[in-house]
Amino acid sequence: MIDLNSGSGYAYGGVPARMATAAFVNGLVDRALEGERAAAGCRDYLGASRVGEPCARRLCYEVAGTPEDDGARPGGRLLRTFEAGHVFEDLSIRWLRAAGFDLRTRKRNGEQFGFSTADGRIRGHIDGVIVNGPDLGLPWPLLWEHKSASAKSWTDFVKHGVKVWRPLYYAQVQLYMAYMELEHCLFTAVNKDTLELHHELIAFDPAAAQALSDRAVAVIRSVEARELLPRIADDPDHHCCRFCPYRVRCHHLDGGVA
Ligand code: SF4
C-alpha cells in the first residue's frame, strides 16, 4: 500500500518506491555498460599503459585473453568511473589550450596518436603532444599525459610525484616517450573533487624505458609459447593478489589449473 497522502512514495512493507526506481534504472545502466564492454572483447596486444603492472603473470593472463574469475569483471559503477576520466581529460585539454598550449590530441583523420611494435603485439595510444606554448624552459614537443584522481590520491601525487605515487603511470610515460621519440612529458592530473590541477615535468629515462620494453617483449614471448611468467607472490593474500581478477585461477583456489 502506498501512502498517497505524504507524497513520499513509500511502499509499506517494502523498500521506498523511489529507491526501488533508482535501483532499477541503475541496474539497466550497469547492464548496458557491462554489455558494451563484453561486446568490445578483450585486447590481443599488450598496451603500454599496462607494462608497469607489478605482476608479470597477470600481464600474461591479460594478453592471452584469459577470462577473469567469476564475479571479477569490472561492474557498471567502475566502468562509469573509467568513462568519467575521459570527460575530465576533455576539460583539461580545453583549459590548457585556453592557457596558450598548442596541445594536439588527434590526427587529421580523428585517430589518436600512438605506436605499434612487435607486429602489433605491443601498442600505445597517447593522450597528446604539446607542440608549442608558454615557456616551460624545455624544447617542444612534449608528451602530454592526463589522469584524474580522487582528492586523497591527487594529494599524494602532488606530495610525492608520479614515480612514487603511481609507478604504473611512470612506466607508461617512459614507454610512450621511447616509442614516440619525445624527451619530456608534461603529466597533468585533475582532482575530481575540487577540480584543482597539478602538473609535473618528467624526463625520459632511457634505462627505465629499455627495461620496460624488454619486459613487454618477455610477456609477449611467453604468451606465444603458451607459458606463464612467475607470480609476484605465492600468497593469495599478497596485496597485489587480493584485488586481482585472476586470483582464483592463479592460486588454484578452486582446485583448478593456472
Ligand atoms: S593473483 Fe597475484 S600472482 Fe596471480 S596473477 Fe594476480 S597478481 Fe599475479
XYZ file of N, CA and C and ligand atoms in Angstrom:
782
model
N 0.843 -1.195 0.000
C 0.000 0.000 0.000
C 0.877 1.243 0.000
N 0.549 2.177 -0.839
C 1.353 3.392 -0.923
C 0.685 4.511 -0.151
N 1.496 5.252 0.593
C 0.991 6.390 1.352
C 0.854 7.579 0.410
N -0.326 7.721 -0.180
C -0.532 8.789 -1.157
C -0.602 10.155 -0.508
N -0.956 10.178 0.790
C -1.111 11.467 1.454
C 0.224 12.179 1.631
N 1.265 11.409 2.011
C 2.537 12.071 2.318
C 3.274 12.494 1.056
N 2.961 11.814 -0.058
C 3.699 12.125 -1.283
C 5.102 11.589 -1.254
N 5.404 10.751 -0.264
C 6.766 10.262 -0.136
C 7.082 9.136 -1.096
N 6.046 8.483 -1.613
C 6.297 7.344 -2.471
C 6.646 6.098 -1.691
N 6.466 6.129 -0.375
C 6.858 4.980 0.430
C 5.852 3.851 0.297
N 6.360 2.657 0.020
C 5.501 1.477 -0.050
C 5.682 0.704 1.236
N 4.626 0.621 2.060
C 4.740 -0.056 3.343
C 5.131 -1.513 3.144
N 6.050 -1.963 3.994
C 6.463 -3.359 3.942
C 7.516 -3.621 2.880
N 7.936 -2.622 2.157
C 8.963 -2.847 1.128
C 9.946 -1.697 1.125
N 10.858 -1.689 0.148
C 11.803 -0.575 0.068
C 11.059 0.640 -0.449
N 11.494 1.835 -0.098
C 10.836 3.024 -0.632
C 10.779 2.941 -2.146
N 9.644 3.351 -2.735
C 9.469 3.239 -4.176
C 10.537 4.021 -4.924
N 10.895 5.200 -4.388
C 11.897 5.994 -5.124
C 13.243 5.302 -5.122
N 13.548 4.528 -4.023
C 14.804 3.785 -4.002
C 14.749 2.625 -4.982
N 13.586 1.970 -5.042
C 13.440 0.848 -5.973
C 13.594 1.335 -7.407
N 13.046 2.525 -7.688
C 13.169 3.086 -9.034
C 14.640 3.324 -9.370
N 15.360 3.927 -8.405
C 16.783 4.213 -8.653
C 17.552 2.923 -8.884
N 17.274 1.914 -8.054
C 17.990 0.644 -8.204
C 17.677 0.008 -9.556
N 16.414 0.124 -9.964
C 16.010 -0.466 -11.243
C 16.731 0.222 -12.410
N 16.703 1.576 -12.399
C 17.334 2.314 -13.502
C 18.851 2.087 -13.496
N 19.442 2.108 -12.287
C 20.894 1.881 -12.223
C 21.255 0.494 -12.724
N 20.398 -0.461 -12.426
C 20.643 -1.816 -12.922
C 20.654 -1.854 -14.437
N 19.725 -1.108 -15.047
C 19.690 -1.039 -16.511
C 20.968 -0.404 -17.059
N 21.396 0.691 -16.412
C 22.615 1.383 -16.865
C 23.816 0.451 -16.735
N 23.932 -0.184 -15.566
C 25.092 -1.061 -15.345
C 25.116 -2.198 -16.356
N 23.968 -2.805 -16.578
C 23.948 -3.936 -17.513
C 24.279 -3.478 -18.934
N 23.828 -2.264 -19.291
C 24.142 -1.747 -20.633
C 25.657 -1.558 -20.790
N 26.289 -0.969 -19.777
C 27.734 -0.716 -19.875
C 28.514 -2.022 -19.847
N 28.073 -2.944 -18.992
C 28.766 -4.237 -18.924
C 28.613 -4.992 -20.249
N 27.440 -4.855 -20.871
C 27.219 -5.491 -22.167
C 28.111 -4.884 -23.242
N 28.242 -3.557 -23.210
C 29.127 -2.885 -24.178
C 30.550 -3.390 -24.039
N 30.983 -3.516 -22.794
C 32.368 -3.961 -22.570
C 32.552 -5.388 -23.065
N 31.581 -6.238 -22.786
C 31.687 -7.635 -23.227
C 31.714 -7.706 -24.751
N 30.893 -6.863 -25.404
C 30.836 -6.891 -26.872
C 32.137 -6.383 -27.493
N 32.816 -5.464 -26.769
C 34.071 -4.917 -27.308
C 35.165 -5.968 -27.315
N 35.022 -7.008 -26.497
C 36.038 -8.062 -26.444
C 37.290 -7.589 -25.746
N 38.258 -8.481 -25.627
C 39.485 -8.088 -24.933
C 40.591 -7.844 -25.955
N 41.611 -7.104 -25.529
C 42.740 -6.803 -26.401
C 43.570 -8.068 -26.618
N 44.149 -8.177 -27.807
C 45.076 -9.285 -28.021
C 46.505 -8.747 -28.107
N 46.705 -7.573 -27.520
C 48.040 -6.976 -27.505
C 48.309 -6.426 -26.106
N 49.561 -6.107 -25.867
C 49.946 -5.534 -24.581
C 49.980 -4.021 -24.725
N 49.118 -3.348 -23.993
C 49.087 -1.892 -24.024
C 50.223 -1.324 -23.183
N 50.851 -0.266 -23.689
C 51.971 0.329 -22.948
C 51.537 0.817 -21.567
N 50.266 1.114 -21.423
C 49.782 1.585 -20.123
C 49.784 0.473 -19.078
N 49.956 -0.774 -19.495
C 49.909 -1.905 -18.567
C 51.293 -2.493 -18.264
N 52.316 -2.121 -19.016
C 53.608 -2.808 -18.892
C 54.207 -2.670 -17.496
N 53.936 -1.569 -16.816
C 54.469 -1.372 -15.468
C 53.695 -2.103 -14.380
N 52.684 -2.881 -14.761
C 51.941 -3.702 -13.788
C 52.939 -4.563 -13.018
N 52.850 -4.583 -11.681
C 53.883 -5.292 -10.912
C 53.967 -6.790 -11.186
N 52.853 -7.437 -11.518
C 52.873 -8.893 -11.670
C 52.938 -9.298 -13.143
N 54.046 -9.931 -13.533
C 54.214 -10.354 -14.926
C 53.207 -11.439 -15.298
N 52.838 -12.266 -14.354
C 51.857 -13.314 -14.681
C 50.501 -12.691 -15.022
N 50.117 -11.676 -14.286
C 48.846 -11.014 -14.589
C 48.865 -10.465 -16.017
N 50.004 -9.900 -16.426
C 50.103 -9.400 -17.808
C 49.933 -10.532 -18.804
N 50.501 -11.704 -18.488
C 50.327 -12.859 -19.399
C 48.847 -13.214 -19.520
N 48.154 -13.255 -18.398
C 46.714 -13.560 -18.453
C 45.972 -12.532 -19.315
N 46.316 -11.256 -19.096
C 45.610 -10.197 -19.835
C 45.840 -10.320 -21.338
N 47.098 -10.500 -21.735
C 47.415 -10.535 -23.173
C 46.858 -11.801 -23.817
N 46.826 -12.889 -23.069
C 46.302 -14.147 -23.613
C 44.774 -14.145 -23.686
N 44.136 -13.111 -23.134
C 42.674 -13.058 -23.157
C 42.047 -14.064 -22.205
N 42.755 -14.394 -21.136
C 42.239 -15.347 -20.155
C 41.004 -14.766 -19.463
N 39.916 -15.514 -19.385
C 38.727 -14.969 -18.705
C 39.017 -14.678 -17.231
N 38.485 -13.561 -16.754
C 38.627 -13.241 -15.336
C 37.836 -14.241 -14.500
N 38.187 -14.325 -13.214
C 37.442 -15.190 -12.293
C 35.970 -14.771 -12.284
N 35.106 -15.725 -11.938
C 33.678 -15.392 -11.841
C 33.481 -14.208 -10.896
N 32.721 -13.238 -11.338
C 32.408 -12.076 -10.490
C 33.525 -11.054 -10.409
N 34.626 -11.262 -11.149
C 35.765 -10.339 -11.024
C 35.814 -9.302 -12.147
N 34.884 -9.380 -13.090
C 34.892 -8.374 -14.155
C 34.464 -7.022 -13.598
N 34.983 -5.926 -14.150
C 34.560 -4.624 -13.646
C 33.062 -4.419 -13.834
N 32.397 -3.978 -12.784
C 30.960 -3.737 -12.843
C 30.662 -2.355 -13.393
N 29.354 -2.069 -13.530
C 28.928 -0.820 -14.134
C 29.481 0.407 -13.435
N 29.532 0.362 -12.101
C 30.000 1.558 -11.378
C 31.438 1.878 -11.743
N 32.288 0.831 -11.789
C 33.692 1.054 -12.134
C 33.818 1.499 -13.593
N 33.000 0.931 -14.454
C 33.035 1.336 -15.864
C 32.636 2.798 -16.015
N 31.699 3.250 -15.174
C 31.326 4.679 -15.225
C 32.500 5.548 -14.785
N 33.236 5.058 -13.772
C 34.409 5.807 -13.307
C 35.437 5.937 -14.425
N 35.685 4.818 -15.151
C 36.640 4.878 -16.269
C 36.196 5.936 -17.283
N 34.910 5.895 -17.607
C 34.413 6.782 -18.659
C 34.450 8.238 -18.215
N 34.191 8.475 -16.929
C 34.233 9.852 -16.427
C 35.632 10.438 -16.576
N 36.649 9.572 -16.521
C 38.025 10.045 -16.699
C 38.203 10.747 -18.028
N 37.509 10.269 -19.073
C 37.615 10.918 -20.393
C 36.989 12.312 -20.376
N 35.936 12.472 -19.588
C 35.290 13.785 -19.508
C 36.238 14.782 -18.839
N 36.883 14.342 -17.740
C 37.853 15.226 -17.071
C 39.012 15.556 -18.026
N 39.410 14.569 -18.813
C 40.513 14.803 -19.760
C 40.113 15.874 -20.778
N 38.883 15.783 -21.290
C 38.427 16.797 -22.256
C 38.448 18.190 -21.631
N 38.080 18.286 -20.363
C 38.105 19.590 -19.687
C 39.537 20.111 -19.577
N 40.452 19.235 -19.172
C 41.853 19.670 -19.026
C 42.421 20.109 -20.370
N 42.059 19.398 -21.451
C 42.521 19.795 -22.791
C 42.048 21.221 -23.088
N 40.782 21.473 -22.822
C 40.237 22.811 -23.092
C 40.952 23.867 -22.265
N 41.180 23.570 -20.991
C 41.807 24.557 -20.109
C 43.251 24.843 -20.529
N 43.996 23.801 -20.901
C 45.385 24.018 -21.316
C 45.438 24.800 -22.634
N 44.548 24.478 -23.539
C 44.517 25.232 -24.804
C 44.171 26.702 -24.546
N 43.220 26.914 -23.641
C 42.850 28.305 -23.310
C 44.036 29.064 -22.728
N 44.935 28.321 -22.048
C 46.108 28.954 -21.429
C 47.243 29.152 -22.423
N 47.031 28.758 -23.678
C 48.027 29.036 -24.706
C 48.879 27.856 -25.130
N 48.586 26.657 -24.605
C 49.367 25.485 -25.021
C 48.763 24.900 -26.301
N 49.628 24.663 -27.269
C 49.180 24.058 -28.536
C 49.213 22.542 -28.346
N 48.138 22.049 -27.823
C 48.030 20.630 -27.454
C 47.281 19.890 -28.547
N 47.949 18.948 -29.171
C 47.328 18.156 -30.245
C 46.971 16.781 -29.682
N 45.746 16.377 -29.861
C 45.305 15.100 -29.295
C 44.860 14.096 -30.354
N 44.634 14.547 -31.567
C 44.146 13.660 -32.635
C 44.839 13.990 -33.946
N 44.976 12.967 -34.786
C 45.468 13.215 -36.147
C 44.340 13.860 -36.959
N 44.683 14.273 -38.185
C 43.655 14.879 -39.039
C 42.479 13.941 -39.263
N 42.750 12.625 -39.310
C 41.661 11.672 -39.569
C 40.887 11.301 -38.299
N 41.217 11.972 -37.183
C 40.470 11.744 -35.947
C 41.047 10.668 -35.053
N 42.055 9.953 -35.553
C 42.655 8.888 -34.727
C 43.569 9.485 -33.662
N 43.719 8.736 -32.563
C 44.685 9.132 -31.545
C 46.099 8.901 -32.065
N 47.051 9.706 -31.569
C 48.455 9.425 -31.853
C 48.872 8.193 -31.058
N 49.804 7.441 -31.626
C 50.264 6.271 -30.887
C 51.324 5.518 -31.641
N 51.604 4.312 -31.191
C 52.618 3.488 -31.836
C 52.218 2.027 -31.741
N 52.857 1.243 -32.590
C 52.622 -0.187 -32.605
C 53.942 -0.855 -32.959
N 54.327 -1.859 -32.207
C 55.589 -2.542 -32.469
C 55.405 -4.030 -32.211
N 56.446 -4.819 -32.496
C 56.405 -6.272 -32.317
C 55.195 -6.861 -33.057
N 55.076 -6.496 -34.345
C 53.957 -6.983 -35.174
C 52.597 -6.672 -34.556
N 52.517 -5.505 -33.937
C 51.241 -5.079 -33.365
C 50.938 -5.689 -32.011
N 51.866 -6.467 -31.438
C 51.578 -7.102 -30.144
C 51.814 -6.146 -28.968
N 52.518 -5.037 -29.216
C 52.720 -4.018 -28.178
C 52.284 -2.684 -28.788
N 51.339 -2.029 -28.110
C 50.809 -0.783 -28.685
C 50.582 0.265 -27.591
N 50.538 1.498 -28.024
C 50.240 2.572 -27.085
C 49.492 3.685 -27.781
N 48.583 4.303 -27.067
C 47.829 5.453 -27.591
C 48.000 6.585 -26.587
N 48.593 7.675 -27.073
C 48.936 8.744 -26.130
C 47.785 9.751 -26.015
N 47.771 10.459 -24.879
C 46.724 11.471 -24.696
C 46.974 12.682 -25.586
N 48.249 13.023 -25.812
C 48.507 14.147 -26.696
C 49.968 14.552 -26.730
N 50.237 15.531 -27.581
C 51.571 16.130 -27.697
C 51.388 17.643 -27.661
N 52.200 18.312 -26.857
C 52.170 19.786 -26.834
C 53.300 20.252 -27.745
N 52.943 20.926 -28.809
C 53.961 21.295 -29.797
C 54.451 22.740 -29.627
N 53.763 23.519 -28.802
C 54.200 24.902 -28.576
C 53.382 25.472 -27.420
N 53.832 26.595 -26.894
C 53.058 27.216 -25.817
C 53.920 28.080 -24.930
N 53.397 28.493 -23.790
C 54.160 29.305 -22.850
C 55.455 28.591 -22.446
N 56.496 29.369 -22.199
C 57.833 28.816 -21.958
C 57.873 28.008 -20.648
N 58.159 26.700 -20.786
C 58.346 25.847 -19.603
C 59.829 25.565 -19.390
N 60.665 26.221 -20.185
C 62.105 26.003 -20.048
C 62.579 24.740 -20.721
N 61.741 24.154 -21.575
C 62.101 22.919 -22.276
C 61.773 23.074 -23.747
N 62.519 22.355 -24.609
C 62.195 22.426 -26.036
C 60.918 21.658 -26.324
N 60.147 22.150 -27.273
C 58.975 21.419 -27.741
C 59.435 20.345 -28.720
N 58.695 19.295 -28.943
C 57.393 18.978 -28.357
C 57.535 18.192 -27.048
N 56.431 18.180 -26.276
C 56.350 17.405 -25.034
C 55.207 16.395 -25.161
N 55.459 15.205 -24.661
C 54.356 14.255 -24.488
C 53.397 14.840 -23.450
N 52.115 14.650 -23.626
C 51.148 15.063 -22.603
C 50.348 13.845 -22.157
N 50.322 13.626 -20.847
C 49.551 12.515 -20.297
C 48.648 13.054 -19.200
N 47.434 12.550 -19.162
C 46.438 13.077 -18.220
C 45.827 11.979 -17.371
N 45.602 12.273 -16.098
C 44.863 11.371 -15.213
C 43.923 12.204 -14.356
N 42.864 11.548 -13.886
C 42.006 12.178 -12.877
C 42.079 11.317 -11.629
N 41.953 11.958 -10.473
C 42.120 11.214 -9.225
C 41.225 11.804 -8.145
N 40.860 10.964 -7.189
C 40.109 11.457 -6.026
C 41.003 12.418 -5.240
N 40.400 13.198 -4.357
C 41.165 14.223 -3.627
C 42.348 13.622 -2.869
N 42.122 12.508 -2.206
C 43.206 11.916 -1.394
C 44.353 11.443 -2.292
N 43.996 10.758 -3.362
C 45.014 10.244 -4.272
C 45.765 11.388 -4.953
N 45.027 12.404 -5.368
C 45.633 13.555 -6.043
C 46.623 14.254 -5.107
N 46.265 14.353 -3.825
C 47.169 14.979 -2.845
C 48.468 14.192 -2.740
N 48.374 12.866 -2.820
C 49.588 12.036 -2.796
C 50.457 12.314 -4.027
N 49.805 12.512 -5.172
C 50.549 12.834 -6.394
C 51.312 14.147 -6.210
N 50.619 15.166 -5.693
C 51.255 16.469 -5.506
C 52.442 16.334 -4.540
N 52.250 15.536 -3.522
C 53.270 15.421 -2.474
C 54.484 14.604 -2.935
N 54.234 13.503 -3.643
C 55.327 12.549 -3.904
C 55.824 12.534 -5.345
N 55.026 13.014 -6.295
C 55.412 12.911 -7.701
C 54.973 11.572 -8.292
N 54.920 11.542 -9.639
C 54.337 10.385 -10.340
C 55.078 9.086 -10.030
N 56.408 9.124 -10.018
C 57.190 7.880 -9.903
C 56.886 7.130 -8.618
N 56.674 7.877 -7.550
C 56.353 7.245 -6.267
C 54.847 7.006 -6.161
N 54.081 7.970 -6.603
C 52.608 7.883 -6.481
C 52.049 6.707 -7.269
N 52.417 6.613 -8.551
C 51.893 5.538 -9.402
C 53.003 5.070 -10.352
N 53.825 4.104 -9.910
C 54.886 3.604 -10.801
C 54.342 3.115 -12.142
N 53.102 2.646 -12.152
C 52.480 2.190 -13.413
C 52.397 3.347 -14.420
N 52.005 4.522 -13.960
C 51.894 5.679 -14.850
C 53.291 6.143 -15.293
N 54.244 6.070 -14.367
C 55.621 6.469 -14.708
C 56.146 5.569 -15.825
N 55.898 4.264 -15.695
C 56.330 3.319 -16.726
C 55.633 3.629 -18.042
N 54.362 3.931 -17.975
C 53.585 4.238 -19.181
C 54.207 5.412 -19.945
N 54.505 6.501 -19.248
C 55.030 7.667 -19.979
C 56.465 7.431 -20.450
N 57.221 6.611 -19.727
C 58.576 6.304 -20.212
C 58.511 5.536 -21.532
N 57.617 4.567 -21.612
C 57.478 3.819 -22.870
C 56.953 4.707 -23.986
N 55.991 5.556 -23.672
C 55.465 6.474 -24.690
C 56.582 7.369 -25.225
N 57.386 7.917 -24.305
C 58.467 8.807 -24.761
C 59.453 8.032 -25.628
N 59.746 6.783 -25.243
C 60.700 5.986 -26.021
C 60.187 5.769 -27.436
N 58.950 5.306 -27.560
C 58.441 4.946 -28.887
C 58.006 6.154 -29.706
N 57.641 7.250 -29.045
C 57.236 8.448 -29.789
C 58.425 9.405 -29.991
N 59.591 8.997 -29.456
C 60.821 9.786 -29.597
C 60.642 11.203 -29.062
N 60.163 11.266 -27.825
C 59.984 12.540 -27.125
C 60.843 12.512 -25.864
N 61.390 13.660 -25.487
C 62.359 13.666 -24.396
C 61.782 14.096 -23.060
N 60.603 14.707 -23.083
C 59.979 15.134 -21.827
C 58.469 14.948 -21.916
N 57.886 14.859 -20.733
C 56.433 14.693 -20.641
C 55.876 15.714 -19.656
N 54.780 16.336 -20.016
C 54.015 17.119 -19.036
C 52.868 16.225 -18.577
N 52.930 15.830 -17.311
C 51.921 14.938 -16.735
C 50.949 15.810 -15.938
N 49.686 15.760 -16.321
C 48.657 16.581 -15.675
C 47.680 15.678 -14.942
N 47.349 16.039 -13.717
C 46.304 15.298 -13.001
C 45.312 16.287 -12.417
N 44.026 15.978 -12.562
C 42.971 16.827 -12.021
C 42.358 16.137 -10.801
N 42.107 16.942 -9.787
C 41.421 16.473 -8.586
C 39.917 16.445 -8.889
N 39.340 15.245 -8.912
C 37.938 15.111 -9.325
C 36.970 15.775 -8.347
N 37.417 15.954 -7.092
C 36.515 16.531 -6.089
C 36.557 18.053 -6.073
N 37.753 18.615 -6.353
C 37.892 20.070 -6.235
C 38.204 20.754 -7.572
N 38.534 19.949 -8.598
C 38.957 20.434 -9.909
C 40.274 21.212 -9.864
N 41.057 21.009 -8.802
C 42.423 21.548 -8.805
C 43.255 20.766 -9.823
N 44.224 21.456 -10.416
C 45.137 20.822 -11.368
C 46.541 20.806 -10.793
N 47.283 19.747 -11.135
C 48.713 19.737 -10.829
C 49.434 19.155 -12.037
N 50.649 19.652 -12.282
C 51.402 19.234 -13.467
C 52.829 18.908 -13.039
N 53.383 17.885 -13.658
C 54.774 17.524 -13.368
C 55.505 17.283 -14.684
N 56.708 17.838 -14.779
C 57.555 17.558 -15.937
C 58.374 16.315 -15.640
N 58.355 15.358 -16.539
C 59.077 14.103 -16.352
C 60.053 13.949 -17.508
N 61.316 13.678 -17.185
C 62.334 13.497 -18.226
C 62.383 12.043 -18.676
N 62.727 11.845 -19.930
C 62.893 10.495 -20.469
C 64.066 9.814 -19.750
N 63.840 8.568 -19.346
C 64.871 7.774 -18.666
C 65.145 6.568 -19.573
N 66.184 6.623 -20.406
C 66.404 5.550 -21.385
C 66.558 4.173 -20.743
N 67.243 4.087 -19.610
C 67.462 2.771 -18.979
C 66.135 2.187 -18.498
N 65.304 3.018 -17.906
C 63.995 2.536 -17.434
C 63.136 2.098 -18.618
N 63.171 2.894 -19.692
C 62.360 2.556 -20.871
C 62.831 1.244 -21.493
N 64.156 1.037 -21.525
C 64.671 -0.209 -22.118
C 64.233 -1.415 -21.286
N 64.319 -1.273 -19.960
C 63.912 -2.386 -19.084
C 62.423 -2.698 -19.274
N 61.623 -1.667 -19.431
C 60.175 -1.879 -19.637
C 59.906 -2.519 -20.995
N 60.633 -2.072 -22.009
C 60.458 -2.652 -23.340
C 60.847 -4.134 -23.315
N 61.951 -4.453 -22.625
C 62.376 -5.860 -22.503
C 61.300 -6.680 -21.786
N 60.690 -6.073 -20.792
C 59.644 -6.778 -20.040
C 58.442 -7.063 -20.942
N 58.081 -6.059 -21.725
C 56.942 -6.240 -22.635
C 57.221 -7.379 -23.612
N 58.422 -7.432 -24.148
C 58.780 -8.493 -25.097
C 58.734 -9.859 -24.400
N 59.209 -9.912 -23.146
C 59.186 -11.183 -22.406
C 57.754 -11.671 -22.210
N 56.833 -10.763 -21.957
C 55.419 -11.146 -21.784
C 54.866 -11.697 -23.103
N 55.117 -10.982 -24.189
C 54.600 -11.429 -25.492
C 55.169 -12.804 -25.845
N 56.470 -12.975 -25.635
C 57.091 -14.273 -25.973
C 56.493 -15.395 -25.140
N 56.269 -15.137 -23.878
C 55.745 -16.219 -23.028
C 54.311 -16.571 -23.420
N 53.528 -15.553 -23.809
C 52.144 -15.835 -24.251
C 52.171 -16.642 -25.548
N 53.054 -16.263 -26.452
C 53.134 -17.000 -27.720
C 53.585 -18.437 -27.502
N 54.406 -18.645 -26.467
C 54.866 -20.007 -26.153
C 53.864 -20.731 -25.235
N 52.743 -20.081 -24.945
C 51.707 -20.640 -24.048
C 52.290 -20.968 -22.672
N 53.147 -20.063 -22.214
C 53.729 -20.219 -20.880
C 53.328 -19.027 -20.031
N 53.491 -19.213 -18.723
C 53.185 -18.122 -17.801
C 54.462 -17.654 -17.130
N 54.638 -16.348 -17.001
C 55.772 -15.823 -16.239
C 55.466 -15.988 -14.753
N 56.500 -15.892 -13.894
C 56.283 -16.155 -12.460
C 55.263 -15.215 -11.820
N 54.606 -15.751 -10.790
C 53.712 -14.911 -9.980
C 54.534 -13.885 -9.205
N 53.896 -12.778 -8.862
C 54.569 -11.815 -7.991
C 54.631 -12.342 -6.560
N 53.708 -13.244 -6.212
C 53.675 -13.782 -4.845
C 52.969 -15.131 -4.856
N 53.392 -16.001 -3.960
C 52.711 -17.298 -3.825
C 51.564 -17.226 -2.820
N 51.486 -16.110 -2.124
C 50.439 -15.932 -1.114
C 49.238 -15.220 -1.757
N 48.087 -15.887 -1.853
C 46.932 -15.228 -2.487
C 46.455 -13.988 -1.742
N 46.950 -13.806 -0.515
C 46.558 -12.607 0.238
C 47.579 -11.475 0.103
N 48.573 -11.677 -0.770
C 49.509 -10.587 -1.074
C 48.694 -9.386 -1.581
N 49.169 -8.180 -1.290
C 48.331 -7.008 -1.632
C 48.075 -6.900 -3.138
N 48.978 -7.417 -3.974
C 48.723 -7.376 -5.425
C 47.667 -8.399 -5.831
N 47.545 -9.470 -5.073
C 46.649 -10.569 -5.462
C 45.216 -10.366 -4.966
N 45.088 -9.633 -3.867
C 43.763 -9.544 -3.244
C 42.704 -9.011 -4.196
N 43.094 -8.082 -5.065
C 42.108 -7.487 -5.984
C 42.377 -7.873 -7.443
N 43.169 -8.914 -7.630
C 43.491 -9.348 -8.996
C 42.326 -10.175 -9.544
N 41.895 -9.912 -10.772
C 40.766 -10.664 -11.325
C 41.103 -12.109 -11.690
N 42.376 -12.502 -11.530
C 42.775 -13.888 -11.844
C 43.180 -14.647 -10.579
N 42.853 -14.118 -9.426
C 43.336 -14.676 -8.154
C 42.948 -16.138 -7.978
N 41.701 -16.469 -8.240
C 41.227 -17.847 -8.011
C 41.965 -18.807 -8.937
N 42.015 -18.434 -10.223
C 42.697 -19.288 -11.208
C 44.173 -19.419 -10.875
N 44.812 -18.275 -10.616
C 46.265 -18.231 -10.455
C 46.725 -19.051 -9.261
N 45.984 -18.955 -8.167
C 46.407 -19.641 -6.932
C 45.654 -20.951 -6.722
N 44.986 -21.420 -7.762
C 44.271 -22.717 -7.710
C 43.286 -22.771 -6.537
N 42.637 -21.652 -6.258
C 41.766 -21.628 -5.087
C 40.505 -22.471 -5.288
N 40.210 -22.827 -6.546
C 39.069 -23.702 -6.807
C 39.533 -25.110 -7.167
N 40.837 -25.348 -6.954
C 41.371 -26.676 -7.253
C 41.679 -26.873 -8.718
N 41.532 -25.796 -9.541
C 41.771 -25.928 -10.981
C 43.234 -25.718 -11.325
N 43.468 -25.503 -12.630
C 44.844 -25.257 -13.090
C 45.014 -23.767 -13.348
N 46.277 -23.308 -13.309
C 46.541 -21.884 -13.538
C 46.404 -21.537 -14.997
S 46.763 -13.439 -8.334
Fe 48.679 -12.401 -7.762
S 50.309 -13.649 -8.628
Fe 48.407 -14.258 -9.648
S 48.273 -13.034 -11.498
Fe 47.165 -11.943 -9.930
S 48.655 -10.539 -9.002
Fe 49.793 -12.092 -10.142
